[in-house]
């Protein structure tokens, strides 16, 4: 095992856990997260770090390309996780978070380069609608690969299409119909530490998307001084 990981576990046991023992004691008997956070498996993304969330705040699902397959009668890990988070845990917000320099989307731009990776190729078929939109928007021939200059656009479009897939899941559709869950599309910029966001329309800066909420946070901070 990598020594950095071993050292990290020792540090957690000796320093982190003792300092937050009460929190872990509470979590030992159950969880009640308010947010389902779906993101890529990429090692450069830490959902708890970028949201400053504590253990128990986020119900996290990760896979290559932050993909949500459309609902079907064939059970899969993502389908079961979404259903459990929404119907049992009662999450109020669902975030699909893509990121810059995404290897999965690089693969989706040109799936012919994925020879020898049949499972990866099949998984990335769930990105096809996003890739076709990028093709149509930029006049790219069906037989041609999509150039790297369209990577950022493809990453954002993939998030939007996965939000569409999410709406096909019965548990999500039911909660959306009754206003009990909200959907959010995010793209995390690894280099800048910024977040661009969408609720289904064009992506905008985090500050613009959540201006009202940010005002409420700042007011809370002011009165807690």
C-alpha positions as protocol buffer text, in pm:
chain_id: "A"
residue {
  index: 1
  type: UNK
  ca { x: 0 y: 0 z: 0 }
}
residue {
  index: 2
  type: UNK
  ca { x: 112 y: 353 z: -77 }
}
residue {
  index: 3
  type: UNK
  ca { x: 282 y: 499 z: 233 }
}
residue {
  index: 4
  type: UNK
  ca { x: 93 y: 827 z: 191 }
}
residue {
  index: 5
  type: UNK
  ca { x: -234 y: 640 z: 239 }
}
residue {
  index: 6
  type: UNK
  ca { x: -102 y: 451 z: 542 }
}
residue {
  index: 7
  type: UNK
  ca { x: 16 y: 777 z: 697 }
}
residue {
  index: 8
  type: UNK
  ca { x: -321 y: 933 z: 621 }
}
residue {
  index: 9
  type: UNK
  ca { x: -511 y: 658 z: 803 }
}
residue {
  index: 10
  type: UNK
  ca { x: -281 y: 692 z: 1103 }
}
residue {
  index: 11
  type: UNK
  ca { x: -336 y: 1068 z: 1107 }
}
residue {
  index: 12
  type: UNK
  ca { x: -713 y: 1018 z: 1092 }
}
residue {
  index: 13
  type: UNK
  ca { x: -709 y: 771 z: 1382 }
}
residue {
  index: 14
  type: UNK
  ca { x: -472 y: 976 z: 1596 }
}
residue {
  index: 15
  type: UNK
  ca { x: -587 y: 1334 z: 1526 }
}
residue {
  index: 16
  type: UNK
  ca { x: -897 y: 1377 z: 1308 }
}
residue {
  index: 17
  type: UNK
  ca { x: -1125 y: 1118 z: 1471 }
}
residue {
  index: 18
  type: UNK
  ca { x: -1057 y: 1225 z: 1832 }
}
residue {
  index: 19
  type: UNK
  ca { x: -1131 y: 1589 z: 1744 }
}
residue {
  index: 20
  type: UNK
  ca { x: -1466 y: 1498 z: 1582 }
}
residue {
  index: 21
  type: UNK
  ca { x: -1564 y: 1198 z: 1788 }
}
residue {
  index: 22
  type: UNK
  ca { x: -1911 y: 1337 z: 1864 }
}
residue {
  index: 23
  type: UNK
  ca { x: -1991 y: 1378 z: 1493 }
}
residue {
  index: 24
  type: UNK
  ca { x: -1886 y: 1024 z: 1410 }
}
residue {
  index: 25
  type: UNK
  ca { x: -2081 y: 895 z: 1707 }
}
residue {
  index: 26
  type: UNK
  ca { x: -2395 y: 1057 z: 1568 }
}
residue {
  index: 27
  type: UNK
  ca { x: -2330 y: 917 z: 1219 }
}
residue {
  index: 28
  type: UNK
  ca { x: -2271 y: 566 z: 1352 }
}
residue {
  index: 29
  type: UNK
  ca { x: -2645 y: 499 z: 1374 }
}
residue {
  index: 30
  type: UNK
  ca { x: -2769 y: 655 z: 1050 }
}
residue {
  index: 31
  type: UNK
  ca { x: -2740 y: 920 z: 782 }
}
residue {
  index: 32
  type: UNK
  ca { x: -2960 y: 1205 z: 664 }
}
residue {
  index: 33
  type: UNK
  ca { x: -2783 y: 1383 z: 377 }
}
residue {
  index: 34
  type: UNK
  ca { x: -2968 y: 1662 z: 198 }
}
residue {
  index: 35
  type: UNK
  ca { x: -2770 y: 1642 z: -128 }
}
residue {
  index: 36
  type: UNK
  ca { x: -2708 y: 1364 z: -379 }
}
residue {
  index: 37
  type: UNK
  ca { x: -2376 y: 1458 z: -540 }
}
residue {
  index: 38
  type: UNK
  ca { x: -2298 y: 1274 z: -865 }
}
residue {
  index: 39
  type: UNK
  ca { x: -1954 y: 1334 z: -1008 }
}
residue {
  index: 40
  type: UNK
  ca { x: -1670 y: 1178 z: -1203 }
}
residue {
  index: 41
  type: UNK
  ca { x: -1434 y: 914 z: -1065 }
}
residue {
  index: 42
  type: UNK
  ca { x: -1141 y: 1143 z: -1152 }
}
residue {
  index: 43
  type: UNK
  ca { x: -894 y: 1155 z: -862 }
}
residue {
  index: 44
  type: UNK
  ca { x: -863 y: 1534 z: -888 }
}
residue {
  index: 45
  type: UNK
  ca { x: -1216 y: 1594 z: -760 }
}
residue {
  index: 46
  type: UNK
  ca { x: -1305 y: 1577 z: -391 }
}
residue {
  index: 47
  type: UNK
  ca { x: -1676 y: 1661 z: -341 }
}
residue {
  index: 48
  type: UNK
  ca { x: -1637 y: 1720 z: 32 }
}
residue {
  index: 49
  type: UNK
  ca { x: -1338 y: 1947 z: -25 }
}
residue {
  index: 50
  type: UNK
  ca { x: -1494 y: 2169 z: -294 }
}
residue {
  index: 51
  type: UNK
  ca { x: -1817 y: 2206 z: -93 }
}
residue {
  index: 52
  type: UNK
  ca { x: -1653 y: 2219 z: 252 }
}
residue {
  index: 53
  type: UNK
  ca { x: -1900 y: 1948 z: 352 }
}
residue {
  index: 54
  type: UNK
  ca { x: -1877 y: 1732 z: 662 }
}
residue {
  index: 55
  type: UNK
  ca { x: -1916 y: 1353 z: 664 }
}
residue {
  index: 56
  type: UNK
  ca { x: -2287 y: 1280 z: 638 }
}
residue {
  index: 57
  type: UNK
  ca { x: -2372 y: 1594 z: 436 }
}
residue {
  index: 58
  type: UNK
  ca { x: -2340 y: 1444 z: 87 }
}
residue {
  index: 59
  type: UNK
  ca { x: -2460 y: 1114 z: -58 }
}
residue {
  index: 60
  type: UNK
  ca { x: -2190 y: 1069 z: -322 }
}
residue {
  index: 61
  type: UNK
  ca { x: -2200 y: 863 z: -643 }
}
residue {
  index: 62
  type: UNK
  ca { x: -1899 y: 854 z: -873 }
}
residue {
  index: 63
  type: UNK
  ca { x: -1832 y: 703 z: -1213 }
}
residue {
  index: 64
  type: UNK
  ca { x: -1637 y: 777 z: -1531 }
}
residue {
  index: 65
  type: UNK
  ca { x: -1798 y: 1081 z: -1692 }
}
residue {
  index: 66
  type: UNK
  ca { x: -2054 y: 1155 z: -1415 }
}
residue {
  index: 67
  type: UNK
  ca { x: -2308 y: 956 z: -1614 }
}
residue {
  index: 68
  type: UNK
  ca { x: -2668 y: 872 z: -1526 }
}
residue {
  index: 69
  type: UNK
  ca { x: -2804 y: 605 z: -1761 }
}
residue {
  index: 70
  type: UNK
  ca { x: -3168 y: 667 z: -1858 }
}
residue {
  index: 71
  type: UNK
  ca { x: -3408 y: 465 z: -1647 }
}
residue {
  index: 72
  type: UNK
  ca { x: -3475 y: 110 z: -1763 }
}
residue {
  index: 73
  type: UNK
  ca { x: -3595 y: -215 z: -1613 }
}
residue {
  index: 74
  type: UNK
  ca { x: -3235 y: -336 z: -1602 }
}
residue {
  index: 75
  type: UNK
  ca { x: -3099 y: -265 z: -1255 }
}
residue {
  index: 76
  type: UNK
  ca { x: -2764 y: -91 z: -1229 }
}
residue {
  index: 77
  type: UNK
  ca { x: -2562 y: 64 z: -951 }
}
residue {
  index: 78
  type: UNK
  ca { x: -2643 y: 422 z: -1047 }
}
residue {
  index: 79
  type: UNK
  ca { x: -3015 y: 348 z: -1084 }
}
residue {
  index: 80
  type: UNK
  ca { x: -3031 y: 186 z: -743 }
}
residue {
  index: 81
  type: UNK
  ca { x: -2830 y: 463 z: -578 }
}
residue {
  index: 82
  type: UNK
  ca { x: -3046 y: 740 z: -723 }
}
residue {
  index: 83
  type: UNK
  ca { x: -3363 y: 560 z: -619 }
}
residue {
  index: 84
  type: UNK
  ca { x: -3236 y: 504 z: -265 }
}
residue {
  index: 85
  type: UNK
  ca { x: -3112 y: 861 z: -222 }
}
residue {
  index: 86
  type: UNK
  ca { x: -3439 y: 1013 z: -341 }
}
residue {
  index: 87
  type: UNK
  ca { x: -3703 y: 770 z: -216 }
}
residue {
  index: 88
  type: UNK
  ca { x: -3545 y: 661 z: 114 }
}
residue {
  index: 89
  type: UNK
  ca { x: -3299 y: 928 z: 224 }
}
residue {
  index: 90
  type: UNK
  ca { x: -3517 y: 1210 z: 93 }
}
residue {
  index: 91
  type: UNK
  ca { x: -3241 y: 1426 z: -55 }
}
residue {
  index: 92
  type: UNK
  ca { x: -3363 y: 1771 z: -153 }
}
residue {
  index: 93
  type: UNK
  ca { x: -3098 y: 1862 z: -409 }
}
residue {
  index: 94
  type: UNK
  ca { x: -2923 y: 1656 z: -677 }
}
residue {
  index: 95
  type: UNK
  ca { x: -2598 y: 1786 z: -826 }
}
residue {
  index: 96
  type: UNK
  ca { x: -2438 y: 1643 z: -1138 }
}
residue {
  index: 97
  type: UNK
  ca { x: -2084 y: 1777 z: -1138 }
}
residue {
  index: 98
  type: UNK
  ca { x: -1858 y: 1747 z: -1440 }
}
residue {
  index: 99
  type: UNK
  ca { x: -1508 y: 1890 z: -1457 }
}
residue {
  index: 100
  type: UNK
  ca { x: -1249 y: 2035 z: -1691 }
}
residue {
  index: 101
  type: UNK
  ca { x: -1001 y: 1805 z: -1868 }
}
residue {
  index: 102
  type: UNK
  ca { x: -1238 y: 1509 z: -1828 }
}
residue {
  index: 103
  type: UNK
  ca { x: -1082 y: 1190 z: -1965 }
}
residue {
  index: 104
  type: UNK
  ca { x: -1419 y: 1022 z: -2015 }
}
residue {
  index: 105
  type: UNK
  ca { x: -1544 y: 1304 z: -2237 }
}
residue {
  index: 106
  type: UNK
  ca { x: -1215 y: 1304 z: -2425 }
}
residue {
  index: 107
  type: UNK
  ca { x: -1292 y: 940 z: -2500 }
}
residue {
  index: 108
  type: UNK
  ca { x: -1650 y: 1022 z: -2603 }
}
residue {
  index: 109
  type: UNK
  ca { x: -1524 y: 1278 z: -2855 }
}
residue {
  index: 110
  type: UNK
  ca { x: -1375 y: 990 z: -3054 }
}
residue {
  index: 111
  type: UNK
  ca { x: -1493 y: 648 z: -2937 }
}
residue {
  index: 112
  type: UNK
  ca { x: -1296 y: 476 z: -3215 }
}
residue {
  index: 113
  type: UNK
  ca { x: -981 y: 534 z: -3009 }
}
residue {
  index: 114
  type: UNK
  ca { x: -1124 y: 308 z: -2737 }
}
residue {
  index: 115
  type: UNK
  ca { x: -1042 y: -21 z: -2908 }
}
residue {
  index: 116
  type: UNK
  ca { x: -953 y: -278 z: -2644 }
}
residue {
  index: 117
  type: UNK
  ca { x: -1178 y: -105 z: -2389 }
}
residue {
  index: 118
  type: UNK
  ca { x: -1521 y: -248 z: -2476 }
}
residue {
  index: 119
  type: UNK
  ca { x: -1681 y: -171 z: -2139 }
}
residue {
  index: 120
  type: UNK
  ca { x: -1557 y: 189 z: -2141 }
}
residue {
  index: 121
  type: UNK
  ca { x: -1688 y: 231 z: -2496 }
}
residue {
  index: 122
  type: UNK
  ca { x: -2029 y: 93 z: -2403 }
}
residue {
  index: 123
  type: UNK
  ca { x: -2050 y: 309 z: -2090 }
}
residue {
  index: 124
  type: UNK
  ca { x: -1968 y: 624 z: -2286 }
}
residue {
  index: 125
  type: UNK
  ca { x: -2258 y: 551 z: -2522 }
}
residue {
  index: 126
  type: UNK
  ca { x: -2464 y: 730 z: -2255 }
}
residue {
  index: 127
  type: UNK
  ca { x: -2282 y: 1048 z: -2364 }
}
residue {
  index: 128
  type: UNK
  ca { x: -2385 y: 1008 z: -2728 }
}
residue {
  index: 129
  type: UNK
  ca { x: -2672 y: 1259 z: -2723 }
}
residue {
  index: 130
  type: UNK
  ca { x: -2436 y: 1525 z: -2587 }
}
residue {
  index: 131
  type: UNK
  ca { x: -2179 y: 1450 z: -2857 }
}
residue {
  index: 132
  type: UNK
  ca { x: -2444 y: 1463 z: -3131 }
}
residue {
  index: 133
  type: UNK
  ca { x: -2557 y: 1805 z: -3007 }
}
residue {
  index: 134
  type: UNK
  ca { x: -2198 y: 1930 z: -3025 }
}
residue {
  index: 135
  type: UNK
  ca { x: -2169 y: 1789 z: -3378 }
}
residue {
  index: 136
  type: UNK
  ca { x: -2493 y: 1952 z: -3492 }
}
residue {
  index: 137
  type: UNK
  ca { x: -2412 y: 2286 z: -3334 }
}
residue {
  index: 138
  type: UNK
  ca { x: -2068 y: 2302 z: -3497 }
}
residue {
  index: 139
  type: UNK
  ca { x: -2143 y: 2139 z: -3832 }
}
residue {
  index: 140
  type: UNK
  ca { x: -1919 y: 1839 z: -3768 }
}
residue {
  index: 141
  type: UNK
  ca { x: -1972 y: 1543 z: -4000 }
}
residue {
  index: 142
  type: UNK
  ca { x: -2115 y: 1226 z: -3846 }
}
residue {
  index: 143
  type: UNK
  ca { x: -1813 y: 1020 z: -3951 }
}
residue {
  index: 144
  type: UNK
  ca { x: -1555 y: 1269 z: -3820 }
}
residue {
  index: 145
  type: UNK
  ca { x: -1421 y: 1276 z: -3468 }
}
residue {
  index: 146
  type: UNK
  ca { x: -1494 y: 1583 z: -3258 }
}
residue {
  index: 147
  type: UNK
  ca { x: -1185 y: 1796 z: -3209 }
}
residue {
  index: 148
  type: UNK
  ca { x: -1030 y: 1874 z: -2870 }
}
residue {
  index: 149
  type: UNK
  ca { x: -1122 y: 2241 z: -2917 }
}
residue {
  index: 150
  type: UNK
  ca { x: -1482 y: 2137 z: -2842 }
}
residue {
  index: 151
  type: UNK
  ca { x: -1394 y: 1959 z: -2515 }
}
residue {
  index: 152
  type: UNK
  ca { x: -1525 y: 2232 z: -2285 }
}
residue {
  index: 153
  type: UNK
  ca { x: -1853 y: 2255 z: -2475 }
}
residue {
  index: 154
  type: UNK
  ca { x: -1888 y: 1876 z: -2471 }
}
residue {
  index: 155
  type: UNK
  ca { x: -1827 y: 1860 z: -2094 }
}
residue {
  index: 156
  type: UNK
  ca { x: -2102 y: 2114 z: -2029 }
}
residue {
  index: 157
  type: UNK
  ca { x: -2343 y: 1951 z: -2273 }
}
residue {
  index: 158
  type: UNK
  ca { x: -2282 y: 1612 z: -2115 }
}
residue {
  index: 159
  type: UNK
  ca { x: -2388 y: 1748 z: -1777 }
}
residue {
  index: 160
  type: UNK
  ca { x: -2708 y: 1886 z: -1930 }
}
residue {
  index: 161
  type: UNK
  ca { x: -2790 y: 1557 z: -2101 }
}
residue {
  index: 162
  type: UNK
  ca { x: -2726 y: 1360 z: -1781 }
}
residue {
  index: 163
  type: UNK
  ca { x: -2974 y: 1590 z: -1607 }
}
residue {
  index: 164
  type: UNK
  ca { x: -3222 y: 1489 z: -1876 }
}
residue {
  index: 165
  type: UNK
  ca { x: -3150 y: 1121 z: -1810 }
}
residue {
  index: 166
  type: UNK
  ca { x: -3200 y: 1180 z: -1438 }
}
residue {
  index: 167
  type: UNK
  ca { x: -3551 y: 1311 z: -1502 }
}
residue {
  index: 168
  type: UNK
  ca { x: -3649 y: 972 z: -1651 }
}
residue {
  index: 169
  type: UNK
  ca { x: -3603 y: 796 z: -1316 }
}
residue {
  index: 170
  type: UNK
  ca { x: -3947 y: 747 z: -1155 }
}
residue {
  index: 171
  type: UNK
  ca { x: -3842 y: 845 z: -803 }
}
residue {
  index: 172
  type: UNK
  ca { x: -3685 y: 1166 z: -934 }
}
residue {
  index: 173
  type: UNK
  ca { x: -3978 y: 1245 z: -1165 }
}
residue {
  index: 174
  type: UNK
  ca { x: -4223 y: 1208 z: -875 }
}
residue {
  index: 175
  type: UNK
  ca { x: -4030 y: 1442 z: -648 }
}
residue {
  index: 176
  type: UNK
  ca { x: -3979 y: 1696 z: -927 }
}
residue {
  index: 177
  type: UNK
  ca { x: -4353 y: 1697 z: -993 }
}
residue {
  index: 178
  type: UNK
  ca { x: -4420 y: 1785 z: -630 }
}
residue {
  index: 179
  type: UNK
  ca { x: -4134 y: 2032 z: -594 }
}
residue {
  index: 180
  type: UNK
  ca { x: -3954 y: 1822 z: -336 }
}
residue {
  index: 181
  type: UNK
  ca { x: -3624 y: 1795 z: -520 }
}
residue {
  index: 182
  type: UNK
  ca { x: -3410 y: 2039 z: -720 }
}
residue {
  index: 183
  type: UNK
  ca { x: -3160 y: 1954 z: -996 }
}
residue {
  index: 184
  type: UNK
  ca { x: -2828 y: 2131 z: -1047 }
}
residue {
  index: 185
  type: UNK
  ca { x: -2566 y: 2099 z: -1320 }
}
residue {
  index: 186
  type: UNK
  ca { x: -2213 y: 2201 z: -1227 }
}
residue {
  index: 187
  type: UNK
  ca { x: -1876 y: 2201 z: -1402 }
}
residue {
  index: 188
  type: UNK
  ca { x: -1572 y: 2230 z: -1176 }
}
residue {
  index: 189
  type: UNK
  ca { x: -1264 y: 2408 z: -1313 }
}
residue {
  index: 190
  type: UNK
  ca { x: -970 y: 2216 z: -1165 }
}
residue {
  index: 191
  type: UNK
  ca { x: -708 y: 2481 z: -1238 }
}
residue {
  index: 192
  type: UNK
  ca { x: -906 y: 2785 z: -1119 }
}
residue {
  index: 193
  type: UNK
  ca { x: -1112 y: 2626 z: -842 }
}
residue {
  index: 194
  type: UNK
  ca { x: -1423 y: 2785 z: -995 }
}
residue {
  index: 195
  type: UNK
  ca { x: -1767 y: 2635 z: -1058 }
}
residue {
  index: 196
  type: UNK
  ca { x: -1998 y: 2703 z: -1351 }
}
residue {
  index: 197
  type: UNK
  ca { x: -2362 y: 2611 z: -1305 }
}
residue {
  index: 198
  type: UNK
  ca { x: -2684 y: 2546 z: -1492 }
}
residue {
  index: 199
  type: UNK
  ca { x: -3040 y: 2448 z: -1410 }
}
residue {
  index: 200
  type: UNK
  ca { x: -3091 y: 2330 z: -1767 }
}
residue {
  index: 201
  type: UNK
  ca { x: -3006 y: 2647 z: -1958 }
}
residue {
  index: 202
  type: UNK
  ca { x: -2671 y: 2811 z: -2040 }
}
residue {
  index: 203
  type: UNK
  ca { x: -2393 y: 2775 z: -1783 }
}
residue {
  index: 204
  type: UNK
  ca { x: -2317 y: 3080 z: -1571 }
}
residue {
  index: 205
  type: UNK
  ca { x: -2076 y: 3160 z: -1288 }
}
residue {
  index: 206
  type: UNK
  ca { x: -2156 y: 3013 z: -947 }
}
residue {
  index: 207
  type: UNK
  ca { x: -2205 y: 3364 z: -801 }
}
residue {
  index: 208
  type: UNK
  ca { x: -2468 y: 3447 z: -1063 }
}
residue {
  index: 209
  type: UNK
  ca { x: -2653 y: 3116 z: -1038 }
}
residue {
  index: 210
  type: UNK
  ca { x: -2685 y: 3132 z: -661 }
}
residue {
  index: 211
  type: UNK
  ca { x: -2688 y: 3508 z: -601 }
}
residue {
  index: 212
  type: UNK
  ca { x: -2987 y: 3498 z: -365 }
}
residue {
  index: 213
  type: UNK
  ca { x: -2844 y: 3209 z: -163 }
}
residue {
  index: 214
  type: UNK
  ca { x: -2504 y: 3381 z: -141 }
}
residue {
  index: 215
  type: UNK
  ca { x: -2673 y: 3696 z: -8 }
}
residue {
  index: 216
  type: UNK
  ca { x: -2842 y: 3483 z: 259 }
}
residue {
  index: 217
  type: UNK
  ca { x: -2510 y: 3322 z: 354 }
}
residue {
  index: 218
  type: UNK
  ca { x: -2337 y: 3660 z: 380 }
}
residue {
  index: 219
  type: UNK
  ca { x: -2621 y: 3794 z: 596 }
}
residue {
  index: 220
  type: UNK
  ca { x: -2592 y: 3492 z: 824 }
}
residue {
  index: 221
  type: UNK
  ca { x: -2217 y: 3545 z: 854 }
}
residue {
  index: 222
  type: UNK
  ca { x: -2266 y: 3913 z: 934 }
}
residue {
  index: 223
  type: UNK
  ca { x: -2511 y: 3850 z: 1218 }
}
residue {
  index: 224
  type: UNK
  ca { x: -2306 y: 3565 z: 1361 }
}
residue {
  index: 225
  type: UNK
  ca { x: -2002 y: 3788 z: 1420 }
}
